[in-house]
Short mmCIF file of C-alpha atoms in Angstrom, two decimals:
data_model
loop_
_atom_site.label_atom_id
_atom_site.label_comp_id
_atom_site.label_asym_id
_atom_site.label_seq_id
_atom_site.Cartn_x
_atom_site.Cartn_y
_atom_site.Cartn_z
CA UNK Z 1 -60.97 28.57 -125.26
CA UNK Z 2 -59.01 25.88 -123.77
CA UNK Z 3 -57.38 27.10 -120.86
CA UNK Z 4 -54.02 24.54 -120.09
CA UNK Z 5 -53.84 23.01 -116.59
CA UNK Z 6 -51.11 21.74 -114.76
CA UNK Z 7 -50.05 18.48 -115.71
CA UNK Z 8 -52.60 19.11 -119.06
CA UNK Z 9 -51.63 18.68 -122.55
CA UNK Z 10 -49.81 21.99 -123.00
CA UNK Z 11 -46.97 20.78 -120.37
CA UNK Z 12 -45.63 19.33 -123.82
CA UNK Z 13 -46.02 22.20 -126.14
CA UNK Z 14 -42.89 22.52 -128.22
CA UNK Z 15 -40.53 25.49 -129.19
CA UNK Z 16 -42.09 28.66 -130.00
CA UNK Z 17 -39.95 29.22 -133.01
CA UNK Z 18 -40.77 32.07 -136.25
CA UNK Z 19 -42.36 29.02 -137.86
CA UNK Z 20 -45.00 27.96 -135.25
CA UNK Z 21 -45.51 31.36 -134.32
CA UNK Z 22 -47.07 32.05 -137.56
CA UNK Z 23 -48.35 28.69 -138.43
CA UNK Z 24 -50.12 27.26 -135.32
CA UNK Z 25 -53.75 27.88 -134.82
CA UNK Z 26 -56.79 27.02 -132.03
CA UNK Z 27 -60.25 27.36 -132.41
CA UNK Z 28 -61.50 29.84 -129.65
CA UNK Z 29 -65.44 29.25 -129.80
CA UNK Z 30 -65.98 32.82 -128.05
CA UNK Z 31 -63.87 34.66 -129.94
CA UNK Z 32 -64.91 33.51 -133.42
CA UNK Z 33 -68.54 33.70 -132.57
CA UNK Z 34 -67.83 38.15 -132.14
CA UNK Z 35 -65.75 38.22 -135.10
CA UNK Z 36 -68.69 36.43 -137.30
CA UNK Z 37 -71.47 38.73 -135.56
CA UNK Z 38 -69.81 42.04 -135.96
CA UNK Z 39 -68.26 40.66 -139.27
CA UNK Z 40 -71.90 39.89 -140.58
CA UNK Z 41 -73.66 43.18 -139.33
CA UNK Z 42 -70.83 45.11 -141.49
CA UNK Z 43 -71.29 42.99 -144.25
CA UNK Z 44 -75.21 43.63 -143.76
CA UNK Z 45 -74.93 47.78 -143.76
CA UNK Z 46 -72.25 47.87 -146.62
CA UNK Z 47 -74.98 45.40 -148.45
CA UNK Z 48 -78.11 47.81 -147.57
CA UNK Z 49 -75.91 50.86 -149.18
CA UNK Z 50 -74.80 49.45 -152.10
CA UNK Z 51 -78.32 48.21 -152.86
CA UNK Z 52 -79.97 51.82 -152.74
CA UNK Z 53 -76.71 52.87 -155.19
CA UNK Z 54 -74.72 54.47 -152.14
CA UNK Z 55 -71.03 54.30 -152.01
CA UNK Z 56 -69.37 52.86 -149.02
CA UNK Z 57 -65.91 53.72 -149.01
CA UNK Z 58 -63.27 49.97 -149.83
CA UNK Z 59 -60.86 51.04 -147.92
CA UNK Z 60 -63.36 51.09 -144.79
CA UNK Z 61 -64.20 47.34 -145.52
CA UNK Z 62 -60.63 46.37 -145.64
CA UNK Z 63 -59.66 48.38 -142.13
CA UNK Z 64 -62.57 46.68 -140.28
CA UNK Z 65 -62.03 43.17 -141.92
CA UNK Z 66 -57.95 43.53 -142.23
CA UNK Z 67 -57.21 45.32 -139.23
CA UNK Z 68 -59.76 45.03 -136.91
CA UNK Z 69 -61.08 41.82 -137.26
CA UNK Z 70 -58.31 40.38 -138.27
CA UNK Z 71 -56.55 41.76 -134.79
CA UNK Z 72 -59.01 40.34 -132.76
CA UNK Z 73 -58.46 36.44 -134.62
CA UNK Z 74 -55.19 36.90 -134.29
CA UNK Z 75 -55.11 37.99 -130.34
CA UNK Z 76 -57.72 35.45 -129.58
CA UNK Z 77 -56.72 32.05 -131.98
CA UNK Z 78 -53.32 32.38 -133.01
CA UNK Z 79 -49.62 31.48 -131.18
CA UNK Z 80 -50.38 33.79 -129.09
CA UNK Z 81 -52.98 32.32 -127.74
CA UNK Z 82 -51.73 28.77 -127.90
CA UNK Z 83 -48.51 29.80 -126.19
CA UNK Z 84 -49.86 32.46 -123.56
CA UNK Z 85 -50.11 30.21 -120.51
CA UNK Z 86 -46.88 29.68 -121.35
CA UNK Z 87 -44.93 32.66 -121.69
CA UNK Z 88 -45.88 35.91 -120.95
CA UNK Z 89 -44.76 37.81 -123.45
CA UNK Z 90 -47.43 36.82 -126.26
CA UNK Z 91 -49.23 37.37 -123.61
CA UNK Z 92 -48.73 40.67 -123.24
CA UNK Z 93 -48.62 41.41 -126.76
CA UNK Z 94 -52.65 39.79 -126.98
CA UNK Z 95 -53.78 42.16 -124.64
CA UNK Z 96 -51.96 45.25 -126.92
CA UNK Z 97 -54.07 43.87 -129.87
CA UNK Z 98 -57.11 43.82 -128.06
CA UNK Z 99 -56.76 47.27 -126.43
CA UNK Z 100 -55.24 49.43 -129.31
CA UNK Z 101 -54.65 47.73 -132.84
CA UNK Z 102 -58.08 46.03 -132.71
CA UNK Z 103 -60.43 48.94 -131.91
CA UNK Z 104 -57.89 51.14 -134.61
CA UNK Z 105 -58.87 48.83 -137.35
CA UNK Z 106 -62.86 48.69 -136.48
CA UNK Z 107 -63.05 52.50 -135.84
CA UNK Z 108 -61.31 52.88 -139.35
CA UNK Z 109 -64.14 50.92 -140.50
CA UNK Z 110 -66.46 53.80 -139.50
CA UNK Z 111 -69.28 51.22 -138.16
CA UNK Z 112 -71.53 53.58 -136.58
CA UNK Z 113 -71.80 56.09 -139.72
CA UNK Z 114 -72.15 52.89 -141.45
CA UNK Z 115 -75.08 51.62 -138.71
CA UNK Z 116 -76.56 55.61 -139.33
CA UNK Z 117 -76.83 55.34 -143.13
CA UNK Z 118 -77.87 51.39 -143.26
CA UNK Z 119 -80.63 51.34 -140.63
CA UNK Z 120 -84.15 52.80 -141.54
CA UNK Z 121 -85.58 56.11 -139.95
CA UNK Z 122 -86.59 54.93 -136.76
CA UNK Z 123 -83.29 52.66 -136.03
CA UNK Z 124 -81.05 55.17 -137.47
CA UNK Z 125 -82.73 57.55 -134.59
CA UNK Z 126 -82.40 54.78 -131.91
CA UNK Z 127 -78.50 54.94 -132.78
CA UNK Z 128 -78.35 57.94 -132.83
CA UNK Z 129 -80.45 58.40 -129.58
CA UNK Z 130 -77.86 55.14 -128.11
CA UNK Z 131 -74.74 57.12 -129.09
CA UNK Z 132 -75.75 60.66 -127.65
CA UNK Z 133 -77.11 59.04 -123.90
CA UNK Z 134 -75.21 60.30 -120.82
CA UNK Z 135 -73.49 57.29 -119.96
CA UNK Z 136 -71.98 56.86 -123.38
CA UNK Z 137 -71.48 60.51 -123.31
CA UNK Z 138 -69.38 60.10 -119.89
CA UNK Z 139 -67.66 56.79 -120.93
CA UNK Z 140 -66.81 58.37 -124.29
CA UNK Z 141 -65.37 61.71 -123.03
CA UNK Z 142 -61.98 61.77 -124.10
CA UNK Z 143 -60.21 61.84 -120.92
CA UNK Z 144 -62.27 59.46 -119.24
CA UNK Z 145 -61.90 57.03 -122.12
CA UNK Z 146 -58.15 57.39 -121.87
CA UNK Z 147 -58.01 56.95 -118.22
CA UNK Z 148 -60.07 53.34 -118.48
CA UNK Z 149 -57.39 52.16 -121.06
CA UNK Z 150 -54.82 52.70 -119.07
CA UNK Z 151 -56.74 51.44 -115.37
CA UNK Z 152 -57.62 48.74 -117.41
CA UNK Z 153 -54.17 47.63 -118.35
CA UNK Z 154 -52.87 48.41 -114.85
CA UNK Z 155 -55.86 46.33 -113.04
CA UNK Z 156 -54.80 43.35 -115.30
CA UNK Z 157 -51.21 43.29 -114.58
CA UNK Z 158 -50.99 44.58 -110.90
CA UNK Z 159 -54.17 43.02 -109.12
CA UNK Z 160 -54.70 39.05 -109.53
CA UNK Z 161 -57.47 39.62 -112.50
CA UNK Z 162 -54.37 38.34 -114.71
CA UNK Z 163 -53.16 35.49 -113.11
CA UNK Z 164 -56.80 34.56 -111.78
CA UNK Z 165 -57.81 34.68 -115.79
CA UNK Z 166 -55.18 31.94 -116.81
CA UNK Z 167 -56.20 29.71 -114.36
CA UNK Z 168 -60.50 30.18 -115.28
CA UNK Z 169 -60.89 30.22 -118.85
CA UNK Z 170 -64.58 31.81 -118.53
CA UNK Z 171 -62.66 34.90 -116.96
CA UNK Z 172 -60.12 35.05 -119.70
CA UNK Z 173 -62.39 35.63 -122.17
CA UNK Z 174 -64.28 38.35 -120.54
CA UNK Z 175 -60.53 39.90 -120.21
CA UNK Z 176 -60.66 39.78 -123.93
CA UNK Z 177 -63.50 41.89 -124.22
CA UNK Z 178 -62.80 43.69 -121.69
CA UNK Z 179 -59.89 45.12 -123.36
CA UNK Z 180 -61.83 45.37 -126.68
CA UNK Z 181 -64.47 47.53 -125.22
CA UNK Z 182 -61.56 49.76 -123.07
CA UNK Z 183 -59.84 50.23 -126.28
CA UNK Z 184 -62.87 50.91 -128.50
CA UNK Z 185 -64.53 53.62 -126.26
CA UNK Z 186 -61.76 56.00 -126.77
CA UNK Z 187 -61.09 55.33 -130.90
CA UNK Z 188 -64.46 55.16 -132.25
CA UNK Z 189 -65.42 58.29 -131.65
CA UNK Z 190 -62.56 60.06 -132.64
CA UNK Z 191 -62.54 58.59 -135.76
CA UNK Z 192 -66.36 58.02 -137.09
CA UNK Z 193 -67.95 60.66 -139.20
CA UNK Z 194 -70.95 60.54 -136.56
CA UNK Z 195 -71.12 63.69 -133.82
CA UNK Z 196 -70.34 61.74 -130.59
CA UNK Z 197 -67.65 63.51 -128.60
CA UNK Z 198 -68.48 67.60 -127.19
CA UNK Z 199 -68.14 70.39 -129.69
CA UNK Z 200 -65.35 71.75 -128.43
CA UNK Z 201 -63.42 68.44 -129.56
CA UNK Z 202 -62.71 69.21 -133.37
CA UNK Z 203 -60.09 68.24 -135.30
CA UNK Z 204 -57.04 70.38 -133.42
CA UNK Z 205 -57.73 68.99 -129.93
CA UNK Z 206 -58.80 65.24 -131.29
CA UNK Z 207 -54.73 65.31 -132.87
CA UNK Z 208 -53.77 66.49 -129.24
CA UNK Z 209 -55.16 63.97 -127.48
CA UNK Z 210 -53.89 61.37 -129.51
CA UNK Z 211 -50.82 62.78 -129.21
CA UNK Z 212 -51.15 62.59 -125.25
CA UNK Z 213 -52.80 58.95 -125.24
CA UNK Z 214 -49.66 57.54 -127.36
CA UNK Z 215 -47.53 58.96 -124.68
CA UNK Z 216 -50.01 57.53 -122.12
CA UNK Z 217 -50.35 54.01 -123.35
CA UNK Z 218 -46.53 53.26 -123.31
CA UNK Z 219 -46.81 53.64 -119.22
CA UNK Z 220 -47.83 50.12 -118.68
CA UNK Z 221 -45.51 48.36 -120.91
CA UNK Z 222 -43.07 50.81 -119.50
CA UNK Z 223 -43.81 49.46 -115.90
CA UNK Z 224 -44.04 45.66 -116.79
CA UNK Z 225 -40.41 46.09 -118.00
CA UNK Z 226 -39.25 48.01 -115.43
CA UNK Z 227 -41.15 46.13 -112.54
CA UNK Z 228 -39.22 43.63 -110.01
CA UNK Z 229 -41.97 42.16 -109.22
CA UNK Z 230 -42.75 39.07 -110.99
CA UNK Z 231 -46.48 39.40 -112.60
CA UNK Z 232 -48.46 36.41 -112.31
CA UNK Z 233 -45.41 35.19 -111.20
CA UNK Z 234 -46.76 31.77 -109.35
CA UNK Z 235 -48.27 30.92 -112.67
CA UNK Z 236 -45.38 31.37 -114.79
CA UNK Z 237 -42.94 29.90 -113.05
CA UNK Z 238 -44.67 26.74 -112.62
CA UNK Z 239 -45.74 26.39 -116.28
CA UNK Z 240 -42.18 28.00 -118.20
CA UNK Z 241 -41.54 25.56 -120.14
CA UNK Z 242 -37.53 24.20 -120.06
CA UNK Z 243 -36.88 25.75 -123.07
CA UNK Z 244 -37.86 29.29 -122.43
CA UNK Z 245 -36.01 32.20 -121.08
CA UNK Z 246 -36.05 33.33 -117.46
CA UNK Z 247 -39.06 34.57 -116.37
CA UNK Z 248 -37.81 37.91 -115.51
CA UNK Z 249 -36.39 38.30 -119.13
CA UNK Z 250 -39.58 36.89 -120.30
CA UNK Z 251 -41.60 39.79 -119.19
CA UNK Z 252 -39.22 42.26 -119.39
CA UNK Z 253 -39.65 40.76 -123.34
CA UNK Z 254 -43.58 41.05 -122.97
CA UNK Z 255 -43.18 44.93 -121.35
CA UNK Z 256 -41.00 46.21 -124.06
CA UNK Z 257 -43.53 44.40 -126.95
CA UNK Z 258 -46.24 46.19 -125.32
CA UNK Z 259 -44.34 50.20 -125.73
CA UNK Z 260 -43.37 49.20 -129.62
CA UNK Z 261 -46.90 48.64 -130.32
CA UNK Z 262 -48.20 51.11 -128.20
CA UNK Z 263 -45.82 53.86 -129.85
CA UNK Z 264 -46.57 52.49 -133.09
CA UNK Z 265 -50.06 52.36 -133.38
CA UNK Z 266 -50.01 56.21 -132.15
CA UNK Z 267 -48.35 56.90 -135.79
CA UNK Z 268 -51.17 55.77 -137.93
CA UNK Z 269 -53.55 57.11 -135.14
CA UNK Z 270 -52.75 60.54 -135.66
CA UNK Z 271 -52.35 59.88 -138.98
CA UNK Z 272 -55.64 59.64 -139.24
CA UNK Z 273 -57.02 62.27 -137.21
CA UNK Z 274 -54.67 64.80 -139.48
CA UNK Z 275 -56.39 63.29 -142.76
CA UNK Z 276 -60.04 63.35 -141.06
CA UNK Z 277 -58.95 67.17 -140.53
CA UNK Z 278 -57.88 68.04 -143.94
CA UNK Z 279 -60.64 66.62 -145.73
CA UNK Z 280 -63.23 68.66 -143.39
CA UNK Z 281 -60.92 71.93 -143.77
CA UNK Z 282 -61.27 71.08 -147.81
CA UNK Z 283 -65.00 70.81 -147.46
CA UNK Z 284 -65.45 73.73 -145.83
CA UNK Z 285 -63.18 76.07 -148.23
CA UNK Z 286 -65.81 74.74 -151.26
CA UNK Z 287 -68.51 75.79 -149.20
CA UNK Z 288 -67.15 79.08 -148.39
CA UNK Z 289 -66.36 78.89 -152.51
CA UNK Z 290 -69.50 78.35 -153.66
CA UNK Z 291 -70.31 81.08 -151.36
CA UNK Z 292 -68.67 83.52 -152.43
CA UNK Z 293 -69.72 82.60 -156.60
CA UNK Z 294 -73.18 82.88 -155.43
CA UNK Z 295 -72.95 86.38 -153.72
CA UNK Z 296 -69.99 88.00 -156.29
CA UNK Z 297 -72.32 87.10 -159.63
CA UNK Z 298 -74.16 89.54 -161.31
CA UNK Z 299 -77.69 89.86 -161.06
CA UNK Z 300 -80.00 88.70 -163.51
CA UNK Z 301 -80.70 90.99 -166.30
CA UNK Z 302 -84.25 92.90 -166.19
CA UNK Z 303 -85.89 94.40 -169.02
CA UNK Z 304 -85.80 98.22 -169.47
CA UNK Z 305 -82.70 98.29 -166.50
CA UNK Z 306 -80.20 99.97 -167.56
CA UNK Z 307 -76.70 97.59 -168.79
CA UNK Z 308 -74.40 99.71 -165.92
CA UNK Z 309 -76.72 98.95 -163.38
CA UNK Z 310 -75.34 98.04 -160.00
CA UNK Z 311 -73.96 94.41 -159.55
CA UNK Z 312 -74.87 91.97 -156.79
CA UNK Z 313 -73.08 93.67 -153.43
CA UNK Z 314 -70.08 91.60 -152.53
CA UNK Z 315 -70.74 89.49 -148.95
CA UNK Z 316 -68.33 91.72 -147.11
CA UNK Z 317 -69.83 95.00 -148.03
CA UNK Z 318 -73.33 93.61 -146.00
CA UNK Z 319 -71.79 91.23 -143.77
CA UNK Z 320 -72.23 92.91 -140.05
CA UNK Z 321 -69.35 90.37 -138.24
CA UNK Z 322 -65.82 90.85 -137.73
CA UNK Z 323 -65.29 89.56 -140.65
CA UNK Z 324 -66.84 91.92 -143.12
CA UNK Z 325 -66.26 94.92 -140.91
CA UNK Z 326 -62.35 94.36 -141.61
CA UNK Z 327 -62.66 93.28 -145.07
CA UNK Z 328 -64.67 97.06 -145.62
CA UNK Z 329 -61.72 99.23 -144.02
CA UNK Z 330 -59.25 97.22 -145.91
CA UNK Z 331 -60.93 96.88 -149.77
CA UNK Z 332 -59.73 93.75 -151.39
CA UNK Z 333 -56.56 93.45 -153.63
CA UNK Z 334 -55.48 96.40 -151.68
#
């Protein structure tokens, strides 16, 4: 990435108008080197299922392209990135991509079910093995996942990490995936198929803590707005550019960017939790179904029995849980 210095060729950089904002571009070496590896490895799973006649869902594909790669380019190569040593509101909205709409889009993806089913035996186990080790466990617990994104977000606005990052461009790209990885330790595993979060986190408490991290992750673009404190205010005021607002509405611009987002993204979020949640409550009812046909049908006819003889028991007259006890003092269709 080039990183602008004073007196260096983005001194000059021109108007950030609707135009250039969606039509100017830089290469960012760093960024577009991720994108192609994690891009490629998808490609490489969905490739290995489709081969062996397994299904891999299109809608995955286009939410880990679309979304989540497509996030990341746009954070790391776009306007925004052109313009960010600039202003500080794309700024601000980069690091929201990186920490919430870029991990949404590759944990709809579903890469690690995807990593599960493409990988043979052994590195299917080693995933598996990988995803269920105590510091993934700890970094992955919901609460402490929540509470990085959001010390994250505070370290990079309210120590110098921010305005030390503009100046060294080495350190803003570990920034960049820094964010990424924040972000994507608390989505992925509320949204893959794979078991990687306790028991006790089913579908119920994942909604409630999705609920609670939307409200969570509008604090820091609540405090950017509201702070009187210029951030990485030496920077900025050096390098705003004459035709830019005032710094302070600048951020206060950047703060209020970063709680839209936030509160958006929360939307299709739990969104997707409650779909994850009916689908599983739907699977279960046809296994409790098919259940039930199995243990209500009649048994098979044998020779020289008698036609009234006695039917298969239903499951609640031998079932010895709650369950069955009730259904027996209470006969059905009473």
């Amino acid at each position: 990435m080039s990183t602008p210095t004073p007196g260096g060729p983005a001194d000059g950089l021109p108007e950030l108008t609707t135009q250039r904002l969606l039509s100017v571009w830089q290469p960012d070496a760093a960024a577009l080197l991720l994108i192609v590896v994690l891009g490629g490895l998808y490609a490489w799973g969905v490739f290995r299922l489709r081969r062996r006649g397994e299904p891999w869902p299109v809608a995955r594909v286009v939410a880990f392209a679309v979304l989540g790669l497509g996030s990341l380019a746009v954070a790391t190569m776009s306007a925004l990135a052109v313009y960010d040593t600039e202003l500080f509101w794309p700024a601000a909205v980069q690091n929201v991509l990186l920490d919430l709409i870029a991990p949404l889009g590759l944990a709809l993806g579903d890469p690690l079910r995807l990593g599960v089913l493409a990988l043979p035996e052994r590195g299917a186990g080693r995933l598996r093995g990988a995803m269920s080790g105590r510091l993934v466990r700890f970094l992955t617990f919901p609460l402490v996942s929540t509470g990085l994104v959001l010390t994250t977000e505070l370290c990079v606005y309210f120590t110098p990490y921010f305005e030390t990052a503009l100046r060294y461009g080495p350190l803003h790209e570990l920034m960049y995936l820094h964010l990424l990885l924040a972000g994507s330790l608390f989505v992925l595993p509320m949204l893959t198929r794979e078991q990687t979060l306790p028991a006790w986190c089913g579908h119920p408490v994942r909604a409630a803590l999705v609920f609670l991290d939307g409200l969570i992750d509008a604090v820091p673009g609540i405090v950017v707005m509201t702070h009187g404190t210029l951030i990485a205010g030496a920077w900025y005021l050096h390098h705003a550019p004459a035709w830019a607002p005032d710094v302070y509405r600048d951020q206060q611009l950047g703060g209020g960017a970063m709680v839209t987002i936030a509160e958006l993204v929360s939307l299709p979020f739990l969104l997707a939790i409650l779909v994850q949640w009916s689908r599983a409550d739907r699977a279960q009812r046809a296994v409790l179904d098919r259940r039930l046909d199995r243990e209500l049908a009649p048994a098979a006819p044998v020779e020289g029995r008698p036609e009234t003889a006695e039917l298969t028991r239903p499951w609640w007259e031998t079932d010895g849980g709650t369950v069955g006890q009730r259904m027996r003092r209470t006969p059905p269709g009473s």
